[in-house]
Amino acid sequence: MGKGRLEAFSDGVLAIIITIMVLEMKVPHGDSLAALRPVIPVFFSYILSFLYVSIYWNNHHHLLQTVKQVSGQILWANLHLLFWVSLFPFVTGWLGENHFSFVPTLMYGLVLLMAGLAYRLLSIAIISAHGPDSLLAQAIGRDKKGLWSIILYFLAIPLAFVHHWLSLAIYVLVALLWLIPDKRVEKVLTE
Amino acid sequence: MGKGRLEAFSDGVLAIIITIMVLEMKVPHGDSLAALRPVIPVFFSYILSFLYVSIYWNNHHHLLQTVKQVSGQILWANLHLLFWVSLFPFVTGWLGENHFSFVPTLMYGLVLLMAGLAYRLLSIAIISAHGPDSLLAQAIGRDKKGLWSIILYFLAIPLAFVHHWLSLAIYVLVALLWLIPDKRVEKVLTE
Amino acid sequence: MGKGRLEAFSDGVLAIIITIMVLEMKVPHGDSLAALRPVIPVFFSYILSFLYVSIYWNNHHHLLQTVKQVSGQILWANLHLLFWVSLFPFVTGWLGENHFSFVPTLMYGLVLLMAGLAYRLLSIAIISAHGPDSLLAQAIGRDKKGLWSIILYFLAIPLAFVHHWLSLAIYVLVALLWLIPDKRVEKVLTE
Amino acid sequence: MGKGRLEAFSDGVLAIIITIMVLEMKVPHGDSLAALRPVIPVFFSYILSFLYVSIYWNNHHHLLQTVKQVSGQILWANLHLLFWVSLFPFVTGWLGENHFSFVPTLMYGLVLLMAGLAYRLLSIAIISAHGPDSLLAQAIGRDKKGLWSIILYFLAIPLAFVHHWLSLAIYVLVALLWLIPDKRVEKVLTE
C-alpha cells in the first residue's frame, strides 16, 4: 500500500485545522480599535496554535519521508494523531476567549501532551514496520527533542497550579524549540 | 479516465467532514471545569463520528486500491456515498447536544445505515466495471463484515424503541468491528 | 505550466464548498422529530446544491482531461467559475431557510446562470488555447447540453414571476439532465 | 526534500481560506430583496479578498514552479505567508460588516502589507537556496510589481487618514495590477 493517500489526507486535515482556527476569531461588532480588544487574546492563542499545527505538519512531512510501506497500524496511529490535533481549534478558542485563565490553560496543555504522545506512537509504529535498523530508526535515534517536549508538557501540569503563566511559557518554549528545523532526518537521508 | 482525481476529491471531502465536525463542539462561555460539562456528550459523539469517518476513509482507500478504470457509474456511486457521510456533522451535533436521546439516536443510525448501503453500492459499481473475476470481486467475496454492519444497523432501529442505549451500543460495536484493518484486499493483492 | 495544481486547487475548493454547505443545516434545539421540521427545506436545498456542485466537479474533471497546457487565461477563467460556485452555500442556505420563496429562488437561479456562463467561458478559454481542431473542440462540439442549460436558466427568471415553483422545477430538470454522464469527451478520447 | 507536499499543503490552505470567507456572508433572515441589502458590502469585500487570495495562489504557483529543493527556511517562509493570508477571512468580514469604515480599512491594508512582505521573504528564501544565478533569481529580477505593491500598501496607510476610500482605491488598483498574469517566470522558463 502506497503512502500517497496517507500524506494527502493528513495534509488535508492539517490544512483545514490550521485554517478553521481563524474562525474562532469572531468578527467584532463595532468598527473602532477598541472593538478589536476582545479579539487580541484569541489572536495570540491563534498564533500559538498556528505554530503548533505548522510544527506538526513539518515534522509529519519529515517522518513520512522515510516511510516505505504503510501498515494498518501506521494508518490508525496517524488517525489517532490527527484526532488530538483536531481538538486544537476548540482549546485555542477556549484559551483565547478566557484570556489564558487556569482551566483552559490546563486543557490546552493536555491536548498538546496527548498530541505529543500520539506523534511518538506514530514514530514507534513506523519504526516497528521498517525494522530497528531502518533509516528512520537511525534518524529518530532516541528522539531527544520529542522526549523533552513530552516531559515539558508533563511539567506544565503541576506548574499550572503554581501559576498558569508558567505553563503558557512552557508551551511557547517548546514551540520555539521545534521552530528549529529537524536536521536529523535530513542528515541521515543525505548520507 | 484515471482514478487520481476521484481519490483526491474524496480525500478532500472526507478530510473536511472529519474536521468541521469539531466545530459542533462550541467553545463554552465560562472558564471553569463545570463550563466544559455540556460539551462532554458532544465530545463523545465527536469521537464516535471521527471513528466512523476514519473507517470510511480507510476502507475507501482499500477499495480504490483495486480500481483500474473509473466509469460514470463509479463516479456517481462515490458522490452518493460522500453525500451520506457529509450528514455526519449534522447528526453528530444533534446527537451530542441532546445527550444521546431517542430521536437523534435513531437519525444517527439512519445516516449510518444509508452510508453503509451507499458503500455497498459503490463496491457493486466497481465490481461490475471490472468483471466478476476481477481482483476486487475476489477480495470482497461476499463481504461478510459489510453485510453484518448493515444487518446490525437495521437491527438498531427496532432496538431503539426498546432502549436507545442498545442502538448506541450497536453503533460502537460496529465501529470496533471495523477498527480491525481489512486484511482481505491486502491478502489478495500480495498474492 | 502543468495542470496538476489547477486540478488540485479546484478539487480542493469544490470539496470544501460541497462540505461547508452542510453547515447551513443548523443543529435544531429540541430532540423531537418536530424539531427537525424547520431543517427539512434546508435539507432539500442542500440535496439540490450537492447535485449541482457534484455535476460541476464531474464536468470539470472531463473538461480538464483534455487540457494539455494551462495559460493565464485558463487560470483566471477557472477562478471565475470557482467564484460563482462558491456562492452556492450562501444561496442554498437562503433558499432553504425561506422555504423556496420568490426572491431567494430568483437569486439561486442567478447564481446557477452565472456559474453556467463561467463554465462556458472556461471551455472557450481552453479551446482557444488548444486551437479549434483540438480534441476538446471536437468533443464539446456545439455543447448542446451546456447551451440548453443556460437557456433554461434564462427562462427560469421570467417564469419565477408566474410562479417560483416553475423555476425550481427547471433547476431540478437541468440537474437531472446533467446526471447522465457526459459521454462526448469520453467518446472522442477513446477514438 | 521534494516540493510536492509543500505545494499540496499550500493549495489546501489557500483553497480553504478562499472558501470559508464566504461564510462571513451570513444568510439574511428575511426573504425580500431588502433583506439582502446588509449583505452587499460583505459581498464586495468578499470579491476583493477572493481576488487577492486568487492572486496569491496564482503567483505562488509560478514561484514554486522554479523551486528544485525545499529547505527548512523555505518551509517556514511559506508558513509565514500562509499565516498572514489566513487572516483575510477575519479582516474581510470586519471590513464588509462595517461598510468599509476607517479602522477596518486600515487593518485590511495592514494584513495586505504583511502578506506582501511575507511573499517577498519567501522569494528571498527561495533565491538564497538556489543561488543568485538561478532561474528564479533571473525571473524575479528586481520584481518591480512586487515592490510597487508593497510601496502602494505603505502609501495606503497615511492616505487612509485623508480619506479611507483612497486606501480602498489603492487595494483595488493593486489587485487589478496583478490580474495581468506574471509573464516574467513563464518567459525565462520557456527560454
mmCIF file of N, CA, C and O in Angstrom, chain B residues 1-2 4-6 8-9 12-13 16-17 20 23-24 70-73 75-76 78-80 82-84 86-87 89-91 93-95 97-98 101-104 107, chain C residues 7 10-12 14-16 18-19 22-23 25-33 35-36 39 43 46-47 50-51 54-55 57-58 60-62 64-65 178-179 181 186:
data_model
loop_
_atom_site.group_PDB
_atom_site.id
_atom_site.type_symbol
_atom_site.label_atom_id
_atom_site.label_comp_id
_atom_site.label_asym_id
_atom_site.label_seq_id
_atom_site.Cartn_x
_atom_site.Cartn_y
_atom_site.Cartn_z
ATOM 1 N N MET B 1 -10.312 7.009 -18.124
ATOM 2 C CA MET B 1 -10.275 8.069 -17.101
ATOM 3 C C MET B 1 -9.539 7.578 -15.846
ATOM 4 O O MET B 1 -9.789 6.479 -15.370
ATOM 5 N N GLY B 2 -8.627 8.384 -15.364
ATOM 6 C CA GLY B 2 -7.826 7.982 -14.206
ATOM 7 C C GLY B 2 -8.606 8.092 -12.905
ATOM 8 O O GLY B 2 -9.641 8.747 -12.838
ATOM 9 N N GLY B 4 -7.108 9.204 -10.151
ATOM 10 C CA GLY B 4 -6.371 10.148 -9.303
ATOM 11 C C GLY B 4 -7.262 11.224 -8.708
ATOM 12 O O GLY B 4 -7.259 11.464 -7.503
ATOM 13 N N ARG B 5 -8.053 11.878 -9.581
ATOM 14 C CA ARG B 5 -8.870 12.979 -9.077
ATOM 15 C C ARG B 5 -10.021 12.488 -8.219
ATOM 16 O O ARG B 5 -10.454 13.182 -7.308
ATOM 17 N N LEU B 6 -10.538 11.278 -8.523
ATOM 18 C CA LEU B 6 -11.601 10.712 -7.686
ATOM 19 C C LEU B 6 -11.097 10.522 -6.261
ATOM 20 O O LEU B 6 -11.775 10.867 -5.287
ATOM 21 N N ALA B 8 -8.464 12.076 -4.914
ATOM 22 C CA ALA B 8 -8.119 13.379 -4.339
ATOM 23 C C ALA B 8 -9.373 14.091 -3.829
ATOM 24 O O ALA B 8 -9.388 14.652 -2.728
ATOM 25 N N PHE B 9 -10.436 14.052 -4.638
ATOM 26 C CA PHE B 9 -11.673 14.729 -4.254
ATOM 27 C C PHE B 9 -12.290 14.060 -3.026
ATOM 28 O O PHE B 9 -12.712 14.737 -2.084
ATOM 29 N N GLY B 12 -10.341 14.881 -0.007
ATOM 30 C CA GLY B 12 -10.641 16.260 0.393
ATOM 31 C C GLY B 12 -11.945 16.323 1.169
ATOM 32 O O GLY B 12 -12.003 16.879 2.270
ATOM 33 N N VAL B 13 -13.006 15.746 0.601
ATOM 34 C CA VAL B 13 -14.317 15.817 1.252
ATOM 35 C C VAL B 13 -14.278 15.127 2.620
ATOM 36 O O VAL B 13 -14.743 15.689 3.617
ATOM 37 N N ILE B 16 -12.415 17.194 5.157
ATOM 38 C CA ILE B 16 -13.176 18.355 5.620
ATOM 39 C C ILE B 16 -14.274 17.915 6.579
ATOM 40 O O ILE B 16 -14.482 18.528 7.625
ATOM 41 N N ILE B 17 -14.985 16.826 6.237
ATOM 42 C CA ILE B 17 -16.062 16.348 7.108
ATOM 43 C C ILE B 17 -15.519 16.033 8.499
ATOM 44 O O ILE B 17 -16.063 16.471 9.508
ATOM 45 N N ILE B 20 -14.643 19.524 10.207
ATOM 46 C CA ILE B 20 -15.659 20.510 10.589
ATOM 47 C C ILE B 20 -16.572 19.962 11.673
ATOM 48 O O ILE B 20 -17.244 20.740 12.347
ATOM 49 N N LEU B 23 -16.283 21.657 14.844
ATOM 50 C CA LEU B 23 -16.937 22.967 15.018
ATOM 51 C C LEU B 23 -18.260 22.836 15.776
ATOM 52 O O LEU B 23 -18.786 23.825 16.288
ATOM 53 N N GLU B 24 -18.832 21.605 15.824
ATOM 54 C CA GLU B 24 -20.068 21.415 16.592
ATOM 55 C C GLU B 24 -19.800 21.488 18.100
ATOM 56 O O GLU B 24 -20.716 21.678 18.887
ATOM 57 N N VAL B 70 -12.240 4.160 -14.081
ATOM 58 C CA VAL B 70 -13.354 4.812 -13.397
ATOM 59 C C VAL B 70 -14.462 5.085 -14.398
ATOM 60 O O VAL B 70 -14.262 5.809 -15.367
ATOM 61 N N SER B 71 -15.632 4.516 -14.181
ATOM 62 C CA SER B 71 -16.780 4.769 -15.054
ATOM 63 C C SER B 71 -17.643 5.876 -14.450
ATOM 64 O O SER B 71 -17.482 6.244 -13.287
ATOM 65 N N GLY B 72 -18.592 6.401 -15.259
ATOM 66 C CA GLY B 72 -19.531 7.390 -14.761
ATOM 67 C C GLY B 72 -20.329 6.850 -13.581
ATOM 68 O O GLY B 72 -20.593 7.571 -12.620
ATOM 69 N N GLN B 73 -20.646 5.562 -13.666
ATOM 70 C CA GLN B 73 -21.391 4.909 -12.589
ATOM 71 C C GLN B 73 -20.608 4.949 -11.269
ATOM 72 O O GLN B 73 -21.179 5.215 -10.207
ATOM 73 N N LEU B 75 -18.231 7.092 -10.442
ATOM 74 C CA LEU B 75 -18.189 8.492 -10.006
ATOM 75 C C LEU B 75 -19.421 8.844 -9.189
ATOM 76 O O LEU B 75 -19.331 9.436 -8.114
ATOM 77 N N TRP B 76 -20.598 8.486 -9.701
ATOM 78 C CA TRP B 76 -21.834 8.882 -9.024
ATOM 79 C C TRP B 76 -22.091 8.062 -7.777
ATOM 80 O O TRP B 76 -22.610 8.576 -6.774
ATOM 81 N N ASN B 78 -19.787 7.026 -5.889
ATOM 82 C CA ASN B 78 -18.869 7.618 -4.921
ATOM 83 C C ASN B 78 -19.447 8.912 -4.344
ATOM 84 O O ASN B 78 -19.403 9.142 -3.130
ATOM 85 N N LEU B 79 -20.012 9.757 -5.222
ATOM 86 C CA LEU B 79 -20.619 11.003 -4.750
ATOM 87 C C LEU B 79 -21.809 10.715 -3.834
ATOM 88 O O LEU B 79 -22.045 11.432 -2.861
ATOM 89 N N HIS B 80 -22.546 9.654 -4.152
ATOM 90 C CA HIS B 80 -23.683 9.254 -3.322
ATOM 91 C C HIS B 80 -23.214 8.856 -1.914
ATOM 92 O O HIS B 80 -23.814 9.251 -0.910
ATOM 93 N N LEU B 82 -20.429 9.947 -0.499
ATOM 94 C CA LEU B 82 -19.965 11.181 0.159
ATOM 95 C C LEU B 82 -21.148 11.998 0.684
ATOM 96 O O LEU B 82 -21.059 12.635 1.728
ATOM 97 N N PHE B 83 -22.269 11.968 -0.046
ATOM 98 C CA PHE B 83 -23.449 12.710 0.416
ATOM 99 C C PHE B 83 -23.873 12.241 1.804
ATOM 100 O O PHE B 83 -24.064 13.050 2.714
ATOM 101 N N TRP B 84 -24.000 10.918 1.989
ATOM 102 C CA TRP B 84 -24.465 10.417 3.288
ATOM 103 C C TRP B 84 -23.442 10.660 4.383
ATOM 104 O O TRP B 84 -23.803 11.002 5.510
ATOM 105 N N SER B 86 -21.484 13.137 4.432
ATOM 106 C CA SER B 86 -21.488 14.584 4.708
ATOM 107 C C SER B 86 -22.555 14.967 5.727
ATOM 108 O O SER B 86 -22.533 16.074 6.265
ATOM 109 N N LEU B 87 -23.514 14.067 5.994
ATOM 110 C CA LEU B 87 -24.537 14.369 7.003
ATOM 111 C C LEU B 87 -24.059 14.036 8.419
ATOM 112 O O LEU B 87 -24.745 14.352 9.391
ATOM 113 N N PRO B 89 -21.640 15.406 10.325
ATOM 114 C CA PRO B 89 -21.504 16.540 11.253
ATOM 115 C C PRO B 89 -22.856 16.973 11.828
ATOM 116 O O PRO B 89 -22.954 17.276 13.011
ATOM 117 N N PHE B 90 -23.898 16.974 10.987
ATOM 118 C CA PHE B 90 -25.226 17.390 11.452
ATOM 119 C C PHE B 90 -25.767 16.432 12.515
ATOM 120 O O PHE B 90 -26.136 16.857 13.613
ATOM 121 N N VAL B 91 -25.807 15.123 12.220
ATOM 122 C CA VAL B 91 -26.381 14.180 13.185
ATOM 123 C C VAL B 91 -25.494 14.028 14.420
ATOM 124 O O VAL B 91 -25.992 13.770 15.519
ATOM 125 N N GLY B 93 -23.710 16.489 15.832
ATOM 126 C CA GLY B 93 -24.019 17.631 16.692
ATOM 127 C C GLY B 93 -25.367 17.443 17.379
ATOM 128 O O GLY B 93 -25.507 17.719 18.576
ATOM 129 N N TRP B 94 -26.330 16.954 16.622
ATOM 130 C CA TRP B 94 -27.680 16.785 17.179
ATOM 131 C C TRP B 94 -27.685 15.725 18.285
ATOM 132 O O TRP B 94 -28.281 15.915 19.341
ATOM 133 N N LEU B 95 -26.977 14.620 18.015
ATOM 134 C CA LEU B 95 -26.893 13.525 18.984
ATOM 135 C C LEU B 95 -26.237 14.004 20.282
ATOM 136 O O LEU B 95 -26.741 13.743 21.386
ATOM 137 N N GLU B 97 -25.689 17.168 21.421
ATOM 138 C CA GLU B 97 -26.353 18.263 22.142
ATOM 139 C C GLU B 97 -27.597 17.785 22.879
ATOM 140 O O GLU B 97 -28.072 18.459 23.795
ATOM 141 N N ASN B 98 -28.172 16.654 22.476
ATOM 142 C CA ASN B 98 -29.355 16.129 23.148
ATOM 143 C C ASN B 98 -29.041 14.902 23.994
ATOM 144 O O ASN B 98 -29.925 14.108 24.302
ATOM 145 N N SER B 101 -30.301 11.191 23.111
ATOM 146 C CA SER B 101 -31.709 10.847 23.355
ATOM 147 C C SER B 101 -32.290 10.080 22.160
ATOM 148 O O SER B 101 -31.612 9.846 21.146
ATOM 149 N N PHE B 102 -33.563 9.689 22.251
ATOM 150 C CA PHE B 102 -34.173 8.716 21.349
ATOM 151 C C PHE B 102 -34.141 9.102 19.855
ATOM 152 O O PHE B 102 -33.527 8.402 19.029
ATOM 153 N N VAL B 103 -34.805 10.195 19.479
ATOM 154 C CA VAL B 103 -34.919 10.527 18.046
ATOM 155 C C VAL B 103 -33.550 10.784 17.401
ATOM 156 O O VAL B 103 -33.269 10.239 16.326
ATOM 157 N N PRO B 104 -32.672 11.599 18.024
ATOM 158 C CA PRO B 104 -31.348 11.790 17.416
ATOM 159 C C PRO B 104 -30.573 10.473 17.259
ATOM 160 O O PRO B 104 -29.870 10.293 16.263
ATOM 161 N N MET B 107 -31.914 8.846 14.178
ATOM 162 C CA MET B 107 -31.462 9.557 12.973
ATOM 163 C C MET B 107 -30.000 9.249 12.670
ATOM 164 O O MET B 107 -29.606 9.072 11.516
ATOM 165 N N GLU C 7 -5.878 21.494 -11.137
ATOM 166 C CA GLU C 7 -6.836 20.455 -10.770
ATOM 167 C C GLU C 7 -6.913 20.300 -9.258
ATOM 168 O O GLU C 7 -7.996 20.215 -8.681
ATOM 169 N N SER C 10 -8.723 23.295 -7.690
ATOM 170 C CA SER C 10 -10.154 23.251 -8.000
ATOM 171 C C SER C 10 -10.840 22.148 -7.208
ATOM 172 O O SER C 10 -11.926 22.347 -6.658
ATOM 173 N N ASP C 11 -10.208 20.962 -7.144
ATOM 174 C CA ASP C 11 -10.747 19.863 -6.346
ATOM 175 C C ASP C 11 -10.909 20.301 -4.902
ATOM 176 O O ASP C 11 -11.933 20.026 -4.274
ATOM 177 N N GLY C 12 -9.886 20.988 -4.386
ATOM 178 C CA GLY C 12 -9.932 21.450 -3.001
ATOM 179 C C GLY C 12 -11.100 22.388 -2.773
ATOM 180 O O GLY C 12 -11.919 22.200 -1.863
ATOM 181 N N LEU C 14 -13.828 22.888 -4.606
ATOM 182 C CA LEU C 14 -15.130 22.243 -4.795
ATOM 183 C C LEU C 14 -15.455 21.309 -3.629
ATOM 184 O O LEU C 14 -16.601 21.250 -3.169
ATOM 185 N N ALA C 15 -14.434 20.599 -3.116
ATOM 186 C CA ALA C 15 -14.655 19.698 -1.979
ATOM 187 C C ALA C 15 -15.086 20.500 -0.750
ATOM 188 O O ALA C 15 -15.960 20.077 0.010
ATOM 189 N N ILE C 16 -14.489 21.670 -0.554
ATOM 190 C CA ILE C 16 -14.845 22.487 0.613
ATOM 191 C C ILE C 16 -16.250 23.060 0.444
ATOM 192 O O ILE C 16 -17.053 23.044 1.371
ATOM 193 N N ILE C 18 -18.788 21.900 -1.275
ATOM 194 C CA ILE C 18 -19.810 20.857 -1.130
ATOM 195 C C ILE C 18 -19.976 20.472 0.344
ATOM 196 O O ILE C 18 -21.062 20.074 0.770
ATOM 197 N N THR C 19 -18.910 20.622 1.131
ATOM 198 C CA THR C 19 -18.968 20.175 2.518
ATOM 199 C C THR C 19 -19.452 21.271 3.457
ATOM 200 O O THR C 19 -20.182 20.998 4.415
ATOM 201 N N VAL C 22 -23.224 21.937 4.246
ATOM 202 C CA VAL C 22 -23.932 21.188 5.280
ATOM 203 C C VAL C 22 -24.008 21.994 6.584
ATOM 204 O O VAL C 22 -24.899 21.772 7.411
ATOM 205 N N LEU C 23 -23.080 22.947 6.747
ATOM 206 C CA LEU C 23 -23.103 23.785 7.961
ATOM 207 C C LEU C 23 -24.320 24.708 7.989
ATOM 208 O O LEU C 23 -24.660 25.263 9.036
ATOM 209 N N MET C 25 -27.244 23.685 7.535
ATOM 210 C CA MET C 25 -28.260 22.919 8.266
ATOM 211 C C MET C 25 -27.933 23.000 9.748
ATOM 212 O O MET C 25 -27.166 22.189 10.273
ATOM 213 N N LYS C 26 -28.479 24.002 10.414
ATOM 214 C CA LYS C 26 -28.173 24.232 11.829
ATOM 215 C C LYS C 26 -28.778 23.119 12.681
ATOM 216 O O LYS C 26 -29.935 22.727 12.469
ATOM 217 N N VAL C 27 -28.001 22.620 13.641
ATOM 218 C CA VAL C 27 -28.480 21.602 14.565
ATOM 219 C C VAL C 27 -29.674 22.163 15.344
ATOM 220 O O VAL C 27 -29.555 23.210 15.976
ATOM 221 N N PRO C 28 -30.867 21.482 15.270
ATOM 222 C CA PRO C 28 -32.046 22.019 15.962
ATOM 223 C C PRO C 28 -31.899 21.903 17.483
ATOM 224 O O PRO C 28 -31.121 21.085 17.979
ATOM 225 N N HIS C 29 -32.677 22.720 18.213
ATOM 226 C CA HIS C 29 -32.516 22.751 19.670
ATOM 227 C C HIS C 29 -33.246 21.611 20.370
ATOM 228 O O HIS C 29 -32.734 21.030 21.304
ATOM 229 N N GLY C 30 -34.463 21.286 19.952
ATOM 230 C CA GLY C 30 -35.185 20.183 20.594
ATOM 231 C C GLY C 30 -34.651 18.837 20.130
ATOM 232 O O GLY C 30 -33.772 18.769 19.270
ATOM 233 N N ASP C 31 -35.169 17.749 20.686
ATOM 234 C CA ASP C 31 -34.720 16.425 20.261
ATOM 235 C C ASP C 31 -35.885 15.573 19.743
ATOM 236 O O ASP C 31 -35.770 14.353 19.639
ATOM 237 N N SER C 32 -36.994 16.232 19.358
ATOM 238 C CA SER C 32 -38.138 15.506 18.810
ATOM 239 C C SER C 32 -38.069 15.520 17.285
ATOM 240 O O SER C 32 -37.279 16.266 16.695
ATOM 241 N N LEU C 33 -38.911 14.695 16.650
ATOM 242 C CA LEU C 33 -38.997 14.731 15.195
ATOM 243 C C LEU C 33 -39.477 16.101 14.731
ATOM 244 O O LEU C 33 -39.038 16.602 13.693
ATOM 245 N N ALA C 35 -38.784 18.906 15.947
ATOM 246 C CA ALA C 35 -37.672 19.863 15.959
ATOM 247 C C ALA C 35 -36.906 19.831 14.645
ATOM 248 O O ALA C 35 -36.236 20.798 14.281
ATOM 249 N N LEU C 36 -37.023 18.699 13.941
ATOM 250 C CA LEU C 36 -36.327 18.566 12.656
ATOM 251 C C LEU C 36 -37.051 19.299 11.534
ATOM 252 O O LEU C 36 -36.458 19.573 10.489
ATOM 253 N N VAL C 39 -35.637 22.105 9.525
ATOM 254 C CA VAL C 39 -34.414 21.765 8.789
ATOM 255 C C VAL C 39 -34.738 21.161 7.423
ATOM 256 O O VAL C 39 -33.919 21.213 6.507
ATOM 257 N N PHE C 43 -32.584 20.954 4.040
ATOM 258 C CA PHE C 43 -32.082 19.656 3.594
ATOM 259 C C PHE C 43 -32.318 19.480 2.092
ATOM 260 O O PHE C 43 -31.425 19.062 1.351
ATOM 261 N N TYR C 46 -30.090 21.620 0.203
ATOM 262 C CA TYR C 46 -28.744 21.031 0.280
ATOM 263 C C TYR C 46 -28.579 19.921 -0.766
ATOM 264 O O TYR C 46 -27.559 19.860 -1.465
ATOM 265 N N ILE C 47 -29.592 19.059 -0.886
ATOM 266 C CA ILE C 47 -29.515 17.980 -1.883
ATOM 267 C C ILE C 47 -29.336 18.570 -3.288
ATOM 268 O O ILE C 47 -28.475 18.143 -4.062
ATOM 269 N N PHE C 50 -25.875 20.012 -3.604
ATOM 270 C CA PHE C 50 -24.902 18.916 -3.623
ATOM 271 C C PHE C 50 -24.824 18.335 -5.033
ATOM 272 O O PHE C 50 -23.740 18.093 -5.569
ATOM 273 N N LEU C 51 -26.009 18.144 -5.639
ATOM 274 C CA LEU C 51 -26.069 17.650 -7.010
ATOM 275 C C LEU C 51 -25.336 18.590 -7.967
ATOM 276 O O LEU C 51 -24.525 18.150 -8.790
ATOM 277 N N SER C 54 -21.591 18.574 -7.442
ATOM 278 C CA SER C 54 -21.106 17.294 -7.971
ATOM 279 C C SER C 54 -20.995 17.338 -9.491
ATOM 280 O O SER C 54 -20.012 16.873 -10.071
ATOM 281 N N ILE C 55 -22.047 17.879 -10.120
ATOM 282 C CA ILE C 55 -22.065 17.965 -11.580
ATOM 283 C C ILE C 55 -20.914 18.833 -12.071
ATOM 284 O O ILE C 55 -20.219 18.481 -13.021
ATOM 285 N N TRP C 57 -18.079 19.421 -10.528
ATOM 286 C CA TRP C 57 -16.814 18.699 -10.328
ATOM 287 C C TRP C 57 -16.631 17.650 -11.425
ATOM 288 O O TRP C 57 -15.562 17.540 -12.029
ATOM 289 N N ASN C 58 -17.708 16.919 -11.680
ATOM 290 C CA ASN C 58 -17.711 15.862 -12.686
ATOM 291 C C ASN C 58 -17.359 16.408 -14.074
ATOM 292 O O ASN C 58 -16.468 15.889 -14.766
ATOM 293 N N HIS C 60 -16.001 19.349 -14.776
ATOM 294 C CA HIS C 60 -14.682 19.972 -14.695
ATOM 295 C C HIS C 60 -13.609 18.908 -14.916
ATOM 296 O O HIS C 60 -12.626 19.125 -15.638
ATOM 297 N N HIS C 61 -13.823 17.777 -14.284
ATOM 298 C CA HIS C 61 -12.969 16.606 -14.404
ATOM 299 C C HIS C 61 -12.810 16.210 -15.882
ATOM 300 O O HIS C 61 -11.696 16.034 -16.388
ATOM 301 N N HIS C 62 -13.950 16.106 -16.590
ATOM 302 C CA HIS C 62 -13.908 15.737 -18.004
ATOM 303 C C HIS C 62 -13.221 16.819 -18.834
ATOM 304 O O HIS C 62 -12.417 16.515 -19.705
ATOM 305 N N LEU C 64 -11.019 19.151 -17.974
ATOM 306 C CA LEU C 64 -9.579 19.276 -17.751
ATOM 307 C C LEU C 64 -8.801 18.085 -18.321
ATOM 308 O O LEU C 64 -7.604 18.190 -18.609
ATOM 309 N N GLN C 65 -9.497 16.956 -18.449
ATOM 310 C CA GLN C 65 -8.917 15.742 -19.036
ATOM 311 C C GLN C 65 -8.197 16.053 -20.358
ATOM 312 O O GLN C 65 -7.167 15.469 -20.661
ATOM 313 N N TRP C 178 -27.986 16.665 -16.332
ATOM 314 C CA TRP C 178 -26.532 16.505 -16.248
ATOM 315 C C TRP C 178 -26.127 15.240 -15.519
ATOM 316 O O TRP C 178 -24.970 14.810 -15.604
ATOM 317 N N LEU C 179 -27.064 14.673 -14.753
ATOM 318 C CA LEU C 179 -26.735 13.440 -14.034
ATOM 319 C C LEU C 179 -26.306 12.355 -15.006
ATOM 320 O O LEU C 179 -25.500 11.483 -14.672
ATOM 321 N N PRO C 181 -24.042 10.963 -17.406
ATOM 322 C CA PRO C 181 -22.649 11.364 -17.566
ATOM 323 C C PRO C 181 -22.334 11.788 -18.993
ATOM 324 O O PRO C 181 -22.950 11.325 -19.948
ATOM 325 N N GLU C 186 -15.534 11.394 -23.399
ATOM 326 C CA GLU C 186 -15.068 10.006 -23.331
ATOM 327 C C GLU C 186 -14.999 9.382 -24.717
ATOM 328 O O GLU C 186 -14.054 8.680 -25.053
#
